Coordinates of C-alpha atoms in Angstrom, one line a residue:
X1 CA 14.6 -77.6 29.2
X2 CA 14.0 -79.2 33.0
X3 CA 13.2 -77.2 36.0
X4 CA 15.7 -77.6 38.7
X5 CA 13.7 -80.0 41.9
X6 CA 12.4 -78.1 44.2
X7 CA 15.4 -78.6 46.6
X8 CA 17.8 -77.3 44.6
X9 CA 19.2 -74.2 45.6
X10 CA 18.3 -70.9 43.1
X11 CA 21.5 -69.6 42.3
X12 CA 21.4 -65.2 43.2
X13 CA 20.9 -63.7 39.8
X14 CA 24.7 -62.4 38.7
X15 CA 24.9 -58.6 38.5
X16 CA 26.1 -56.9 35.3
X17 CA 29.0 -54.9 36.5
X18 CA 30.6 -52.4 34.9
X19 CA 34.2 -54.0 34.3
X20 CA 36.8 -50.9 34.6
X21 CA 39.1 -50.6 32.3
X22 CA 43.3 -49.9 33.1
X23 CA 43.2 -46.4 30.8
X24 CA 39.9 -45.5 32.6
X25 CA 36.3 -45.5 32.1
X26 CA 34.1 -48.6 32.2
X27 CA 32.7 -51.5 29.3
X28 CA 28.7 -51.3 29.5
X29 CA 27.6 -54.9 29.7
X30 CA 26.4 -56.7 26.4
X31 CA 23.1 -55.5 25.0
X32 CA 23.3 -52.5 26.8
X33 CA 21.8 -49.2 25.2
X34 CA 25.7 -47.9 26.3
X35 CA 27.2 -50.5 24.4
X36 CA 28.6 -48.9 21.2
X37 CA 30.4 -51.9 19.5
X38 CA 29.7 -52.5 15.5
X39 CA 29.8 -48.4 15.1
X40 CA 31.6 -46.8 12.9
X41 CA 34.8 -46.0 14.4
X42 CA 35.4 -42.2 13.2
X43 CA 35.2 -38.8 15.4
X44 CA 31.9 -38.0 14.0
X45 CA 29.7 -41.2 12.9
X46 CA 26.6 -38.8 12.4
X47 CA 28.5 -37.0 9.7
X48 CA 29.5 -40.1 7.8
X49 CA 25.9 -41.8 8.1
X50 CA 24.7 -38.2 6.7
X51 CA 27.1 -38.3 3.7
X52 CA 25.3 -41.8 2.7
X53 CA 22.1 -40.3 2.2
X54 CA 20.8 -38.4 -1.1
X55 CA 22.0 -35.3 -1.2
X56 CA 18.9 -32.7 -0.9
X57 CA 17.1 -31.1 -3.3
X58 CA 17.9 -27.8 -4.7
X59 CA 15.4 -24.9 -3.2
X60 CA 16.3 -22.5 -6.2
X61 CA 13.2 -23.5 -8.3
X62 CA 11.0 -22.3 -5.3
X63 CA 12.6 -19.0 -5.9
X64 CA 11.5 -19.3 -9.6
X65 CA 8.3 -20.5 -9.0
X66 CA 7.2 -18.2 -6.5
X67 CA 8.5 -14.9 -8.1
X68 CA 6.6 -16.0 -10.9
X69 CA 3.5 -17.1 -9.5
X70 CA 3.4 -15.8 -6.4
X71 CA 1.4 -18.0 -3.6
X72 CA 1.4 -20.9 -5.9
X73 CA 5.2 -21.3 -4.8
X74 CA 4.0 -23.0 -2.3
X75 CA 3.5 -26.1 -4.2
X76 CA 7.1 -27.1 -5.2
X77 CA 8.6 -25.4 -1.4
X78 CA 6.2 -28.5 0.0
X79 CA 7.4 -31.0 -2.1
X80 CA 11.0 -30.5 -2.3
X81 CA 10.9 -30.1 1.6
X82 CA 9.1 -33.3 1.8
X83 CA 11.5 -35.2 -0.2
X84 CA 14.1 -33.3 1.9
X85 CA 12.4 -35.2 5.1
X86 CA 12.5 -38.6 3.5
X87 CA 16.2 -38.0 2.8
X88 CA 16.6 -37.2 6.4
X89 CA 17.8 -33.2 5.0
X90 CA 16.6 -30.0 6.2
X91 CA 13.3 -28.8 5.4
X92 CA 14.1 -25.0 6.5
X93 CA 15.7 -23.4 3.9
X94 CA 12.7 -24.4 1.2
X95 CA 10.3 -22.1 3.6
X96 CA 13.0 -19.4 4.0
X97 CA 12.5 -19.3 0.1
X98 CA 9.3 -19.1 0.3
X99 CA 8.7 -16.3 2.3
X100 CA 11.8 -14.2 1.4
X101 CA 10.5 -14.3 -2.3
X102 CA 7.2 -14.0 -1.8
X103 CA 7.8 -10.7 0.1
X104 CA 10.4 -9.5 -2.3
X105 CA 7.9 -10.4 -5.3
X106 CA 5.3 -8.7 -3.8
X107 CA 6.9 -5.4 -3.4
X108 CA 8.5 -5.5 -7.1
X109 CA 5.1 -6.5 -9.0
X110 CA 3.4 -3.8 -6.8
X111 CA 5.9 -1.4 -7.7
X112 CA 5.7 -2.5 -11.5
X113 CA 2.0 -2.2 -11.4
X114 CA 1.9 0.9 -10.0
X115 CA 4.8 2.6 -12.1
X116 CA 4.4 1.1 -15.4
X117 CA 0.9 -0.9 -16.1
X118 CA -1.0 1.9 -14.1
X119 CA 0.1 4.5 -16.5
X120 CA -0.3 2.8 -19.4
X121 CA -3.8 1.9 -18.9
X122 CA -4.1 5.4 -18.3
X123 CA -2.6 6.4 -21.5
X124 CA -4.4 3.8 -23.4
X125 CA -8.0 4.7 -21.4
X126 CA -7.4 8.5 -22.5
X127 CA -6.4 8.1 -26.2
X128 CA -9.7 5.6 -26.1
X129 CA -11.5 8.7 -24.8
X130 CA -10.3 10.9 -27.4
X131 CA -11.1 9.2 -30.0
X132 CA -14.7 9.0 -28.8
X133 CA -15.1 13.1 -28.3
X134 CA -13.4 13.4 -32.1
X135 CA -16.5 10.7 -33.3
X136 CA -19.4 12.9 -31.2
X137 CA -18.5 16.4 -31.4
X138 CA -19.9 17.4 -34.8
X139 CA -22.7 15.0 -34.4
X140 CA -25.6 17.9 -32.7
X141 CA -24.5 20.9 -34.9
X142 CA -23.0 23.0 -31.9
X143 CA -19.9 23.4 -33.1
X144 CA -20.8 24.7 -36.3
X145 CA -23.1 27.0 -35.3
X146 CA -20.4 28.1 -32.8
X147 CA -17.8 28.9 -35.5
X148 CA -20.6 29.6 -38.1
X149 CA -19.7 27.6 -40.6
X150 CA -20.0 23.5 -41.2
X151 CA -17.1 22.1 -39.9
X152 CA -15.2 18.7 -40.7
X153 CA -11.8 16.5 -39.9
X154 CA -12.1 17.0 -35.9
X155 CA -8.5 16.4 -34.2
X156 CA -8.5 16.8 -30.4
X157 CA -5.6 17.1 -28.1
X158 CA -5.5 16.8 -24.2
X159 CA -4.9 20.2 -22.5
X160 CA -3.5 19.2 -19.3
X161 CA -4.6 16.6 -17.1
X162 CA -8.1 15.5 -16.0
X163 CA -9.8 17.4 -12.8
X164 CA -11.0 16.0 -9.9
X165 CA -14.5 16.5 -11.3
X166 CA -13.6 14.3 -14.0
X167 CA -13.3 16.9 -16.8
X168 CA -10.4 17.1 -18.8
X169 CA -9.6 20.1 -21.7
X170 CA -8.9 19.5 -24.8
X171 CA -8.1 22.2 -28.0
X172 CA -9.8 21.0 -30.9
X173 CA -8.9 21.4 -34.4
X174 CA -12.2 21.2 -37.3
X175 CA -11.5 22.4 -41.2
X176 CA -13.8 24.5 -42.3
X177 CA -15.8 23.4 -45.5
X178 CA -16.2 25.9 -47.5
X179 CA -12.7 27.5 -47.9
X180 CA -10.8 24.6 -46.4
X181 CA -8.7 26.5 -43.8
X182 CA -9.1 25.6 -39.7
X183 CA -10.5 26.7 -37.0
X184 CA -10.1 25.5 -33.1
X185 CA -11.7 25.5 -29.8
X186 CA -11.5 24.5 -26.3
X187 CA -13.5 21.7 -24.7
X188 CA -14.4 20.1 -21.8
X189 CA -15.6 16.7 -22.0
X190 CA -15.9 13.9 -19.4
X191 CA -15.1 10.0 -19.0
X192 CA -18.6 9.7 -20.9
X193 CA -17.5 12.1 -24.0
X194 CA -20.1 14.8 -22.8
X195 CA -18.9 17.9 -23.6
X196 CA -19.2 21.8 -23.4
X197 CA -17.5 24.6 -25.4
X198 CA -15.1 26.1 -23.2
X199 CA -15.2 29.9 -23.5

């Protein structure tokens, strides 16, 4: 291309008007952020560009996952909402989720722990300790000499629950050797199966 001569006259650079239009409003010129031409000519283009895309991933698993493992839901809530991003789809309700199950799984595993596991490792801790108090109570002789007579077959029950002092009651049954027939006592015994004849 060849510059104009000095001379020549530099024509005033042409402004871009906005042409108006006979129903109203005005044309943006060409290559103008304004200009809309080549859009999709619907009411809502965003919703039509949206329905295009894949459709999001499904944010029940997180529920699963974090009922189940607690914290560790947090693994799949990042991924899904991550692929949500790259599908241009809400990352939101993957958190929601999250939190909303964490904090209901929380309060039901408590709630199972503490009505249900507690107890039985109670029940199971006790029986345990009875069972030791039945194999060590004829072992020093102090219960025969307190019925005065050898004693065998020792079956101890639980009298009522254990005290603060960590003594617990329990009525125990012994057959007496020589004739067969069966004697019982009371005892208190501890979480270490030390025991004393309750009179």
């Amino acid at each position: 291309m060849t510059e104009a001569p000095p001379w020549a006259v530099t024509p005033a650079p042409v402004q871009n008007e906005l042409a108006a239009q006979p129903f109203g409003g005005v044309v943006p010129p060409y290559g103008s952020p304004e200009n809309k031409h080549g859009q999709l000519l619907v009411r809502f283009p965003g919703e039509v560009h949206g329905s295009a895309r894949p459709p999001a991933p499904s944010w029940r698993p997180v529920v699963g996952w974090t009922f189940f493992l607690s914290v560790l839901g947090v693994i799949p809530a990042m991924r899904r909402s991550g692929r949500a991003r790259k599908y241009g789809r809400e990352r939101a309700p993957y958190w929601i989720a999250f939190g909303a199950t964490l904090v209901i799984a929380t309060a039901f595993w408590s709630a199972l722990a503490y009505r249900v596991a507690l107890p039985a490792y109670a029940h199971f801790e006790e029986k345990s300790l009875t069972a030791a108090l039945e194999d060590t109570i004829l072992d020093d002789g102090r219960i025969a000499k307190s019925v005065g007579a050898t004693v065998s077959n020792p079956q101890c029950t639980p009298e009522g629950d254990r005290g603060s002092d960590g003594l617990r009651t329990y009525v125990c049954t012994f057959t007496l050797v020589a004739d067969g027939e069966s004697t019982s006592l009371f005892v208190d015994a501890d979480l270490n199966s030390n025991w004393e004849i309750n009179d």
